PDB file of C-alpha atoms and ligand atoms in Angstrom:
ATOM      1  CA  UNK A   1     129.981  77.386  94.233  1.00 95.00           C
ATOM      2  CA  UNK A   2     127.187  78.676  96.414  1.00 98.00           C
ATOM      3  CA  UNK A   3     125.754  81.296  93.992  1.00 98.00           C
ATOM      4  CA  UNK A   4     126.379  79.552  90.681  1.00 98.00           C
ATOM      5  CA  UNK A   5     124.329  81.038  87.808  1.00 96.00           C
ATOM      6  CA  UNK A   6     122.778  83.716  90.039  1.00 98.00           C
ATOM      7  CA  UNK A   7     122.672  87.424  89.318  1.00 99.00           C
ATOM      8  CA  UNK A   8     123.074  89.701  92.343  1.00 99.00           C
ATOM      9  CA  UNK A   9     122.581  93.466  92.584  1.00 99.00           C
ATOM     10  CA  UNK A  10     124.348  95.122  95.521  1.00 99.00           C
ATOM     11  CA  UNK A  11     123.867  98.779  96.464  1.00 99.00           C
ATOM     12  CA  UNK A  12     126.704 100.635  98.173  1.00 98.00           C
ATOM     13  CA  UNK A  13     129.133  98.165  96.603  1.00 98.00           C
ATOM     14  CA  UNK A  14     131.937 100.700  96.230  1.00 98.00           C
ATOM     15  CA  UNK A  15     133.027 100.272  99.842  1.00 97.00           C
ATOM     16  CA  UNK A  16     132.741  98.266 103.057  1.00 97.00           C
ATOM     17  CA  UNK A  17     130.122  95.522 103.321  1.00 98.00           C
ATOM     18  CA  UNK A  18     128.894  96.070  99.760  1.00 98.00           C
ATOM     19  CA  UNK A  19     132.328  95.729  98.168  1.00 98.00           C
ATOM     20  CA  UNK A  20     133.306  92.666 100.220  1.00 98.00           C
ATOM     21  CA  UNK A  21     129.963  91.050  99.377  1.00 99.00           C
ATOM     22  CA  UNK A  22     130.414  91.811  95.680  1.00 99.00           C
ATOM     23  CA  UNK A  23     133.837  90.113  95.730  1.00 99.00           C
ATOM     24  CA  UNK A  24     132.603  87.116  97.700  1.00 98.00           C
ATOM     25  CA  UNK A  25     129.379  86.644  95.711  1.00 99.00           C
ATOM     26  CA  UNK A  26     131.437  86.740  92.523  1.00 98.00           C
ATOM     27  CA  UNK A  27     133.926  84.197  93.877  1.00 98.00           C
ATOM     28  CA  UNK A  28     130.915  81.974  94.604  1.00 98.00           C
ATOM     29  CA  UNK A  29     129.732  82.128  90.991  1.00 98.00           C
ATOM     30  CA  UNK A  30     127.363  85.118  90.852  1.00 99.00           C
ATOM     31  CA  UNK A  31     127.316  87.816  88.203  1.00 98.00           C
ATOM     32  CA  UNK A  32     127.283  91.068  90.144  1.00 99.00           C
ATOM     33  CA  UNK A  33     125.695  94.449  89.479  1.00 99.00           C
ATOM     34  CA  UNK A  34     127.716  96.943  91.503  1.00 99.00           C
ATOM     35  CA  UNK A  35     125.705 100.049  92.474  1.00 99.00           C
ATOM     36  CA  UNK A  36     127.031 103.186  94.139  1.00 99.00           C
ATOM     37  CA  UNK A  37     127.060 106.987  93.913  1.00 99.00           C
ATOM     38  CA  UNK A  38     130.872 107.174  93.948  1.00 98.00           C
ATOM     39  CA  UNK A  39     131.685 106.072  90.417  1.00 99.00           C
ATOM     40  CA  UNK A  40     135.437 105.603  90.923  1.00 98.00           C
ATOM     41  CA  UNK A  41     134.842 103.295  93.903  1.00 98.00           C
ATOM     42  CA  UNK A  42     132.134 101.310  92.115  1.00 99.00           C
ATOM     43  CA  UNK A  43     134.291 100.881  89.024  1.00 98.00           C
ATOM     44  CA  UNK A  44     137.194  99.777  91.223  1.00 98.00           C
ATOM     45  CA  UNK A  45     135.028  97.004  92.696  1.00 99.00           C
ATOM     46  CA  UNK A  46     134.167  95.884  89.159  1.00 99.00           C
ATOM     47  CA  UNK A  47     137.830  95.798  88.132  1.00 98.00           C
ATOM     48  CA  UNK A  48     138.748  93.855  91.294  1.00 98.00           C
ATOM     49  CA  UNK A  49     136.119  91.280  90.327  1.00 98.00           C
ATOM     50  CA  UNK A  50     137.439  91.220  86.763  1.00 98.00           C
ATOM     51  CA  UNK A  51     140.992  90.578  87.960  1.00 98.00           C
ATOM     52  CA  UNK A  52     139.701  87.595  89.942  1.00 98.00           C
ATOM     53  CA  UNK A  53     138.066  86.214  86.786  1.00 98.00           C
ATOM     54  CA  UNK A  54     134.493  87.185  87.691  1.00 98.00           C
ATOM     55  CA  UNK A  55     131.788  89.059  85.789  1.00 98.00           C
ATOM     56  CA  UNK A  56     130.373  92.375  86.995  1.00 99.00           C
ATOM     57  CA  UNK A  57     129.108  95.740  85.793  1.00 98.00           C
ATOM     58  CA  UNK A  58     128.766  99.121  87.446  1.00 99.00           C
ATOM     59  CA  UNK A  59     125.635 101.273  87.563  1.00 98.00           C
ATOM     60  CA  UNK A  60     125.546 104.744  89.080  1.00 99.00           C
ATOM     61  CA  UNK A  61     122.392 104.977  91.202  1.00 99.00           C
ATOM     62  CA  UNK A  62     121.425 107.108  94.154  1.00 99.00           C
ATOM     63  CA  UNK A  63     119.100 104.745  96.006  1.00 99.00           C
ATOM     64  CA  UNK A  64     117.002 107.667  97.266  1.00 99.00           C
ATOM     65  CA  UNK A  65     115.926 108.413  93.676  1.00 99.00           C
ATOM     66  CA  UNK A  66     113.183 106.363  92.024  1.00 99.00           C
ATOM     67  CA  UNK A  67     114.453 106.815  88.451  1.00 99.00           C
ATOM     68  CA  UNK A  68     117.938 105.621  89.480  1.00 99.00           C
ATOM     69  CA  UNK A  69     116.550 102.506  91.177  1.00 99.00           C
ATOM     70  CA  UNK A  70     114.346 101.692  88.212  1.00 99.00           C
ATOM     71  CA  UNK A  71     117.401 102.020  85.958  1.00 99.00           C
ATOM     72  CA  UNK A  72     119.734  99.870  88.091  1.00 99.00           C
ATOM     73  CA  UNK A  73     117.280  96.955  87.904  1.00 99.00           C
ATOM     74  CA  UNK A  74     116.837  97.496  84.169  1.00 98.00           C
ATOM     75  CA  UNK A  75     120.614  97.386  83.668  1.00 98.00           C
ATOM     76  CA  UNK A  76     120.830  94.153  85.707  1.00 98.00           C
ATOM     77  CA  UNK A  77     118.272  92.425  83.484  1.00 98.00           C
ATOM     78  CA  UNK A  78     119.727  93.852  80.278  1.00 98.00           C
ATOM     79  CA  UNK A  79     123.310  92.905  81.201  1.00 98.00           C
ATOM     80  CA  UNK A  80     122.800  89.481  82.738  1.00 98.00           C
ATOM     81  CA  UNK A  81     119.267  88.478  81.681  1.00 98.00           C
ATOM     82  CA  UNK A  82     117.671  88.263  85.152  1.00 98.00           C
ATOM     83  CA  UNK A  83     117.900  89.186  88.835  1.00 99.00           C
ATOM     84  CA  UNK A  84     118.043  86.599  91.645  1.00 99.00           C
ATOM     85  CA  UNK A  85     119.519  88.460  94.620  1.00 99.00           C
ATOM     86  CA  UNK A  86     118.776  92.035  95.674  1.00 99.00           C
ATOM     87  CA  UNK A  87     121.064  93.340  98.420  1.00 99.00           C
ATOM     88  CA  UNK A  88     119.769  96.728  99.615  1.00 99.00           C
ATOM     89  CA  UNK A  89     122.892  97.678 101.513  1.00 98.00           C
ATOM     90  CA  UNK A  90     123.677 101.357 100.814  1.00 98.00           C
ATOM     91  CA  UNK A  91     123.443 103.560 103.869  1.00 98.00           C
ATOM     92  CA  UNK A  92     124.789 106.727 105.445  1.00 97.00           C
ATOM     93  CA  UNK A  93     125.535 107.891 108.970  1.00 96.00           C
ATOM     94  CA  UNK A  94     125.578 111.694 108.982  1.00 96.00           C
ATOM     95  CA  UNK A  95     128.182 113.432 111.122  1.00 94.00           C
ATOM     96  CA  UNK A  96     125.548 115.869 112.445  1.00 97.00           C
ATOM     97  CA  UNK A  97     123.049 113.143 113.360  1.00 97.00           C
ATOM     98  CA  UNK A  98     122.618 113.583 117.095  1.00 97.00           C
ATOM     99  CA  UNK A  99     119.726 113.700 119.575  1.00 97.00           C
ATOM    100  CA  UNK A 100     116.165 114.863 118.820  1.00 98.00           C
ATOM    101  CA  UNK A 101     116.832 118.400 120.048  1.00 98.00           C
ATOM    102  CA  UNK A 102     119.983 119.038 118.057  1.00 98.00           C
ATOM    103  CA  UNK A 103     119.477 117.072 114.832  1.00 98.00           C
ATOM    104  CA  UNK A 104     118.459 119.298 111.960  1.00 98.00           C
ATOM    105  CA  UNK A 105     115.471 118.382 109.849  1.00 98.00           C
ATOM    106  CA  UNK A 106     117.613 118.185 106.707  1.00 98.00           C
ATOM    107  CA  UNK A 107     119.875 115.582 108.349  1.00 98.00           C
ATOM    108  CA  UNK A 108     116.787 113.577 109.333  1.00 98.00           C
ATOM    109  CA  UNK A 109     115.342 113.788 105.815  1.00 99.00           C
ATOM    110  CA  UNK A 110     118.593 112.851 104.068  1.00 98.00           C
ATOM    111  CA  UNK A 111     119.154 109.867 106.374  1.00 98.00           C
ATOM    112  CA  UNK A 112     115.593 108.615 105.915  1.00 98.00           C
ATOM    113  CA  UNK A 113     115.749 109.103 102.160  1.00 99.00           C
ATOM    114  CA  UNK A 114     118.898 107.016 101.708  1.00 99.00           C
ATOM    115  CA  UNK A 115     118.592 104.427 104.479  1.00 98.00           C
ATOM    116  CA  UNK A 116     114.835 103.781 104.501  1.00 99.00           C
ATOM    117  CA  UNK A 117     113.311 105.079 101.276  1.00 99.00           C
ATOM    118  CA  UNK A 118     116.318 103.589  99.456  1.00 99.00           C
ATOM    119  CA  UNK A 119     115.318 100.094 100.606  1.00 99.00           C
ATOM    120  CA  UNK A 120     111.688 100.738  99.630  1.00 99.00           C
ATOM    121  CA  UNK A 121     112.703 101.900  96.143  1.00 99.00           C
ATOM    122  CA  UNK A 122     115.097  98.973  95.695  1.00 99.00           C
ATOM    123  CA  UNK A 123     112.185  96.650  96.447  1.00 99.00           C
ATOM    124  CA  UNK A 124     109.675  98.639  94.392  1.00 99.00           C
ATOM    125  CA  UNK A 125     111.684  98.033  91.227  1.00 99.00           C
ATOM    126  CA  UNK A 126     113.608  94.914  92.248  1.00 99.00           C
ATOM    127  CA  UNK A 127     110.687  92.697  93.306  1.00 99.00           C
ATOM    128  CA  UNK A 128     109.058  92.597  89.832  1.00 98.00           C
ATOM    129  CA  UNK A 129     112.439  91.467  88.461  1.00 99.00           C
ATOM    130  CA  UNK A 130     112.716  88.735  91.107  1.00 98.00           C
ATOM    131  CA  UNK A 131     109.181  87.642  90.201  1.00 98.00           C
ATOM    132  CA  UNK A 132     110.165  87.451  86.533  1.00 98.00           C
ATOM    133  CA  UNK A 133     113.087  85.227  87.578  1.00 98.00           C
ATOM    134  CA  UNK A 134     110.730  82.888  89.470  1.00 98.00           C
ATOM    135  CA  UNK A 135     111.754  84.102  92.933  1.00 98.00           C
ATOM    136  CA  UNK A 136     114.842  85.164  94.795  1.00 98.00           C
ATOM    137  CA  UNK A 137     116.409  86.548  97.938  1.00 99.00           C
ATOM    138  CA  UNK A 138     116.309  90.112  99.258  1.00 99.00           C
ATOM    139  CA  UNK A 139     118.750  91.185 101.938  1.00 99.00           C
ATOM    140  CA  UNK A 140     118.250  94.555 103.618  1.00 99.00           C
ATOM    141  CA  UNK A 141     121.070  95.945 105.733  1.00 98.00           C
ATOM    142  CA  UNK A 142     119.647  97.158 109.056  1.00 98.00           C
ATOM    143  CA  UNK A 143     121.862  97.435 112.170  1.00 98.00           C
ATOM    144  CA  UNK A 144     122.175  96.401 115.787  1.00 98.00           C
ATOM    145  CA  UNK A 145     120.816  99.879 116.616  1.00 97.00           C
ATOM    146  CA  UNK A 146     117.466  98.695 115.270  1.00 98.00           C
ATOM    147  CA  UNK A 147     117.425  96.396 118.319  1.00 97.00           C
ATOM    148  CA  UNK A 148     119.246  98.409 121.025  1.00 95.00           C
ATOM    149  CA  UNK A 149     119.228 102.031 122.100  1.00 93.00           C
ATOM    150  CA  UNK A 150     122.571 103.813 122.230  1.00 84.00           C
ATOM    151  CA  UNK A 151     123.483 106.641 124.574  1.00 80.00           C
ATOM    152  CA  UNK A 152     125.806 108.025 121.895  1.00 83.00           C
ATOM    153  CA  UNK A 153     122.921 109.412 119.861  1.00 91.00           C
ATOM    154  CA  UNK A 154     122.277 109.103 116.131  1.00 95.00           C
ATOM    155  CA  UNK A 155     118.518 109.514 116.190  1.00 98.00           C
ATOM    156  CA  UNK A 156     117.800 109.608 112.454  1.00 98.00           C
ATOM    157  CA  UNK A 157     120.093 106.658 111.695  1.00 98.00           C
ATOM    158  CA  UNK A 158     118.584 104.540 114.460  1.00 98.00           C
ATOM    159  CA  UNK A 159     115.017 105.352 113.393  1.00 98.00           C
ATOM    160  CA  UNK A 160     115.841 104.575 109.755  1.00 98.00           C
ATOM    161  CA  UNK A 161     117.256 101.157 110.649  1.00 98.00           C
ATOM    162  CA  UNK A 162     114.219 100.361 112.829  1.00 98.00           C
ATOM    163  CA  UNK A 163     112.129 101.099 109.754  1.00 98.00           C
ATOM    164  CA  UNK A 164     114.255  98.785 107.613  1.00 99.00           C
ATOM    165  CA  UNK A 165     113.684  95.952 110.083  1.00 98.00           C
ATOM    166  CA  UNK A 166     109.907  96.488 110.248  1.00 98.00           C
ATOM    167  CA  UNK A 167     109.648  96.814 106.467  1.00 98.00           C
ATOM    168  CA  UNK A 168     111.679  93.615 106.004  1.00 99.00           C
ATOM    169  CA  UNK A 169     109.210  91.608 108.078  1.00 98.00           C
ATOM    170  CA  UNK A 170     106.233  92.916 106.138  1.00 98.00           C
ATOM    171  CA  UNK A 171     107.884  92.372 102.745  1.00 98.00           C
ATOM    172  CA  UNK A 172     108.660  88.811 103.831  1.00 98.00           C
ATOM    173  CA  UNK A 173     104.990  88.182 104.624  1.00 98.00           C
ATOM    174  CA  UNK A 174     103.667  89.722 101.415  1.00 98.00           C
ATOM    175  CA  UNK A 175     105.994  87.704  99.176  1.00 98.00           C
ATOM    176  CA  UNK A 176     106.360  84.478 101.211  1.00 98.00           C
ATOM    177  CA  UNK A 177     104.337  82.420  98.718  1.00 98.00           C
ATOM    178  CA  UNK A 178     106.077  83.829  95.674  1.00 98.00           C
ATOM    179  CA  UNK A 179     109.402  82.136  96.383  1.00 98.00           C
ATOM    180  CA  UNK A 180     110.852  85.504  97.444  1.00 98.00           C
ATOM    181  CA  UNK A 181     112.639  85.541 100.790  1.00 99.00           C
ATOM    182  CA  UNK A 182     113.360  88.812 102.586  1.00 99.00           C
ATOM    183  CA  UNK A 183     115.759  89.027 105.520  1.00 99.00           C
ATOM    184  CA  UNK A 184     117.520  91.815 107.384  1.00 99.00           C
ATOM    185  CA  UNK A 185     121.224  91.716 108.140  1.00 99.00           C
ATOM    186  CA  UNK A 186     121.907  93.420 111.489  1.00 98.00           C
ATOM    187  CA  UNK A 187     125.646  94.120 111.732  1.00 98.00           C
ATOM    188  CA  UNK A 188     127.321  95.185 114.935  1.00 97.00           C
ATOM    189  CA  UNK A 189     129.845  98.051 114.942  1.00 96.00           C
ATOM    190  CA  UNK A 190     132.277  97.569 112.053  1.00 96.00           C
ATOM    191  CA  UNK A 191     135.705  98.847 111.171  1.00 95.00           C
ATOM    192  CA  UNK A 192     134.451 100.415 107.920  1.00 91.00           C
ATOM    193  CA  UNK A 193     134.635 103.985 106.667  1.00 89.00           C
ATOM    194  CA  UNK A 194     131.041 104.689 107.719  1.00 87.00           C
ATOM    195  CA  UNK A 195     131.589 104.092 111.434  1.00 90.00           C
ATOM    196  CA  UNK A 196     135.241 105.112 111.673  1.00 92.00           C
ATOM    197  CA  UNK A 197     134.342 108.538 110.190  1.00 90.00           C
ATOM    198  CA  UNK A 198     131.618 108.864 112.831  1.00 85.00           C
ATOM    199  CA  UNK A 199     133.751 107.622 115.759  1.00 89.00           C
ATOM    200  CA  UNK A 200     136.540 109.953 114.705  1.00 89.00           C
ATOM    201  CA  UNK A 201     138.578 110.043 117.925  1.00 92.00           C
ATOM    202  CA  UNK A 202     140.252 107.249 119.902  1.00 93.00           C
ATOM    203  CA  UNK A 203     138.043 108.145 122.898  1.00 92.00           C
ATOM    204  CA  UNK A 204     134.854 107.689 120.843  1.00 89.00           C
ATOM    205  CA  UNK A 205     136.116 104.350 119.507  1.00 92.00           C
ATOM    206  CA  UNK A 206     136.905 103.142 123.027  1.00 91.00           C
ATOM    207  CA  UNK A 207     133.468 104.309 124.238  1.00 87.00           C
ATOM    208  CA  UNK A 208     131.902 101.934 121.705  1.00 88.00           C
ATOM    209  CA  UNK A 209     134.412  99.095 122.142  1.00 93.00           C
ATOM    210  CA  UNK A 210     133.656  98.644 125.860  1.00 92.00           C
ATOM    211  CA  UNK A 211     130.183  97.378 124.899  1.00 91.00           C
ATOM    212  CA  UNK A 212     131.342  94.715 122.464  1.00 95.00           C
ATOM    213  CA  UNK A 213     131.846  91.358 124.212  1.00 96.00           C
ATOM    214  CA  UNK A 214     134.438  90.276 121.634  1.00 97.00           C
ATOM    215  CA  UNK A 215     136.383  93.468 122.332  1.00 96.00           C
ATOM    216  CA  UNK A 216     136.883  94.427 118.681  1.00 97.00           C
ATOM    217  CA  UNK A 217     135.034  95.981 115.761  1.00 97.00           C
ATOM    218  CA  UNK A 218     133.685  93.614 113.130  1.00 98.00           C
ATOM    219  CA  UNK A 219     135.056  93.436 109.597  1.00 98.00           C
ATOM    220  CA  UNK A 220     133.126  94.016 106.380  1.00 98.00           C
ATOM    221  CA  UNK A 221     134.308  90.550 105.238  1.00 98.00           C
ATOM    222  CA  UNK A 222     132.490  88.976 108.185  1.00 98.00           C
ATOM    223  CA  UNK A 223     129.240  90.638 107.072  1.00 98.00           C
ATOM    224  CA  UNK A 224     129.795  89.444 103.508  1.00 98.00           C
ATOM    225  CA  UNK A 225     129.913  85.847 104.767  1.00 98.00           C
ATOM    226  CA  UNK A 226     126.559  86.331 106.494  1.00 98.00           C
ATOM    227  CA  UNK A 227     125.072  88.006 103.413  1.00 99.00           C
ATOM    228  CA  UNK A 228     126.300  85.086 101.273  1.00 99.00           C
ATOM    229  CA  UNK A 229     124.337  82.661 103.445  1.00 98.00           C
ATOM    230  CA  UNK A 230     121.185  84.805 103.131  1.00 99.00           C
ATOM    231  CA  UNK A 231     121.678  85.155  99.364  1.00 99.00           C
ATOM    232  CA  UNK A 232     122.231  81.445  98.763  1.00 98.00           C
ATOM    233  CA  UNK A 233     119.762  78.565  98.785  1.00 98.00           C
ATOM    234  CA  UNK A 234     121.351  77.407 102.057  1.00 98.00           C
ATOM    235  CA  UNK A 235     118.968  79.801 103.845  1.00 98.00           C
ATOM    236  CA  UNK A 236     115.960  78.476 101.901  1.00 98.00           C
ATOM    237  CA  UNK A 237     113.663  78.198 104.974  1.00 98.00           C
ATOM    238  CA  UNK A 238     114.581  81.622 106.318  1.00 98.00           C
ATOM    239  CA  UNK A 239     112.430  84.685 105.718  1.00 99.00           C
ATOM    240  CA  UNK A 240     111.403  87.728 107.738  1.00 98.00           C
ATOM    241  CA  UNK A 241     114.373  87.169 110.024  1.00 98.00           C
ATOM    242  CA  UNK A 242     116.758  89.607 111.669  1.00 98.00           C
ATOM    243  CA  UNK A 243     120.163  88.021 111.103  1.00 98.00           C
ATOM    244  CA  UNK A 244     122.286  89.485 113.892  1.00 98.00           C
ATOM    245  CA  UNK A 245     126.074  89.403 113.369  1.00 98.00           C
ATOM    246  CA  UNK A 246     127.361  91.674 116.087  1.00 98.00           C
ATOM    247  CA  UNK A 247     130.233  90.274 118.189  1.00 98.00           C
ATOM    248  CA  UNK A 248     127.699  89.558 120.936  1.00 97.00           C
ATOM    249  CA  UNK A 249     126.641  93.163 121.584  1.00 96.00           C
ATOM    250  CA  UNK A 250     122.887  92.481 121.641  1.00 96.00           C
ATOM    251  CA  UNK A 251     123.335  89.521 123.996  1.00 96.00           C
ATOM    252  CA  UNK A 252     125.284  91.479 126.595  1.00 94.00           C
ATOM    253  CA  UNK A 253     124.066  92.852 129.899  1.00 90.00           C
ATOM    254  CA  UNK A 254     127.547  93.381 131.288  1.00 86.00           C
ATOM    255  CA  UNK A 255     130.442  92.857 128.912  1.00 88.00           C
ATOM    256  CA  UNK A 256     133.308  90.623 130.038  1.00 88.00           C
ATOM    257  CA  UNK A 257     136.565  92.293 131.151  1.00 81.00           C
TER     258      UNK A 257
HETATM  259  P1  LIG B   1     130.619 102.322 103.778  1.00 54.15           P
HETATM  260  O1  LIG B   1     130.518 103.783 104.014  1.00 54.15           O
HETATM  261  O2  LIG B   1     131.949 101.657 103.810  1.00 54.15           O
HETATM  262  O3  LIG B   1     129.895 101.941 102.398  1.00 54.15           O
HETATM  263  C1  LIG B   1     128.642 102.492 102.046  1.00 54.15           C
HETATM  264  C2  LIG B   1     128.589 102.669 100.534  1.00 54.15           C
HETATM  265  O4  LIG B   1     127.281 103.179 100.196  1.00 54.15           O
HETATM  266  C3  LIG B   1     129.611 103.685  99.993  1.00 54.15           C
HETATM  267  O5  LIG B   1     130.314 103.151  98.898  1.00 54.15           O
HETATM  268  C4  LIG B   1     128.746 104.861  99.582  1.00 54.15           C
HETATM  269  O6  LIG B   1     129.282 105.617  98.507  1.00 54.15           O
HETATM  270  C5  LIG B   1     127.438 104.185  99.211  1.00 54.15           C
HETATM  271  N1  LIG B   1     126.295 105.098  99.239  1.00 54.15           N
HETATM  272  C6  LIG B   1     126.059 106.099 100.118  1.00 54.15           C
HETATM  273  N2  LIG B   1     124.925 106.741  99.799  1.00 54.15           N
HETATM  274  C7  LIG B   1     124.434 106.130  98.705  1.00 54.15           C
HETATM  275  C8  LIG B   1     123.281 106.344  97.894  1.00 54.15           C
HETATM  276  N3  LIG B   1     122.425 107.333  98.167  1.00 54.15           N
HETATM  277  N4  LIG B   1     123.059 105.524  96.839  1.00 54.15           N
HETATM  278  C9  LIG B   1     123.944 104.521  96.552  1.00 54.15           C
HETATM  279  N5  LIG B   1     125.042 104.281  97.273  1.00 54.15           N
HETATM  280  C10 LIG B   1     125.287 105.075  98.334  1.00 54.15           C
HETATM  281  O7  LIG B   1     129.660 101.679 104.877  1.00 54.15           O
HETATM  282  P2  LIG B   1     129.405 100.182 105.393  1.00 54.15           P
HETATM  283  O8  LIG B   1     129.863 100.118 106.810  1.00 54.15           O
HETATM  284  O9  LIG B   1     129.866  99.168 104.442  1.00 54.15           O
HETATM  285  O10 LIG B   1     127.823 100.226 105.449  1.00 54.15           O
HETATM  286  C11 LIG B   1     126.984  99.456 104.629  1.00 54.15           C
HETATM  287  C12 LIG B   1     125.648  99.301 105.322  1.00 54.15           C
HETATM  288  O11 LIG B   1     125.850  98.691 106.605  1.00 54.15           O
HETATM  289  C13 LIG B   1     124.925 100.618 105.606  1.00 54.15           C
HETATM  290  O12 LIG B   1     123.536 100.452 105.367  1.00 54.15           O
HETATM  291  C14 LIG B   1     125.183 100.840 107.065  1.00 54.15           C
HETATM  292  O13 LIG B   1     124.191 101.652 107.661  1.00 54.15           O
HETATM  293  C15 LIG B   1     125.155  99.426 107.590  1.00 54.15           C
HETATM  294  N6  LIG B   1     125.791  99.210 108.890  1.00 54.15           N
HETATM  295  C16 LIG B   1     127.083  99.571 109.101  1.00 54.15           C
HETATM  296  C17 LIG B   1     127.629  99.384 110.355  1.00 54.15           C
HETATM  297  C18 LIG B   1     129.027  99.815 110.669  1.00 54.15           C
HETATM  298  O14 LIG B   1     129.405  99.802 111.839  1.00 54.15           O
HETATM  299  N7  LIG B   1     129.840 100.177 109.696  1.00 54.15           N
HETATM  300  C19 LIG B   1     126.885  98.783 111.385  1.00 54.15           C
HETATM  301  C20 LIG B   1     125.586  98.413 111.124  1.00 54.15           C
HETATM  302  C21 LIG B   1     125.040  98.638 109.865  1.00 54.15           C
END
């Protein structure tokens, strides 16, 4: 078991990457703190883990709120005695996020608050807990759009993920000698609710698919496998890295036919 005796907190664990990671981390021996704003979905993840014989609890927390983040870490320590893995994964892609001229300020602010401030707040309250545990691993979900510009605009989302990547590097430097590793997971386009709601027509899906060398969207399960590596001691010499799992999209100049 690759996460035996570890306690992992995962935000956005009611769906997509977060849920698949919660299930996989549990199967690999971790006790999991499932965090989301959609209580039914978060509780469903917990019961799925329970049915598989694992241990998990649900905490309602909006990652853009300091008091919620402080509480989710408190619950982790109270429930399972410590925190070893902090997976700042929750994120949104707003349907009205467009180019700089058309994106409303409130869409910008909301996106930044969840996607960027949410990672900051997770770390603000999570890092002291990792220090109390003698170290640990932080995984921040960024995106391939932190590395590449897209002509199908989502300006606030892209800027927020660029911030996550930059913040990850700095966090990694600050805590490198405290046995705390900090890495960013950069997924490519995935077949999860977040992207499929945004690419809501077949034409939009095809517009994105032509750029993916593998010719398909990625699966949340494939991201969970990457997150498991970053969470486990197998990645013990890795910090400050951008772990790109993207079907080849960032390597492409011209995609194969
Ligand atoms: P998803 O929509 O399936 O899951 C996201 C989860 O986060 C949901 O359960 C949602 O309720 C929760 N959430 C939303 N706002 C929250 C908040 N304020 N506080 C706590 N929880 C909140 O999406 P996903 O595809 O699994 O995305 C997970 C992460 O991966 C996000 O950060 C996303 O930006 C990133 N990502 C996704 C893709 C993709 O193509 N789907 C690509 C690159 C990066």
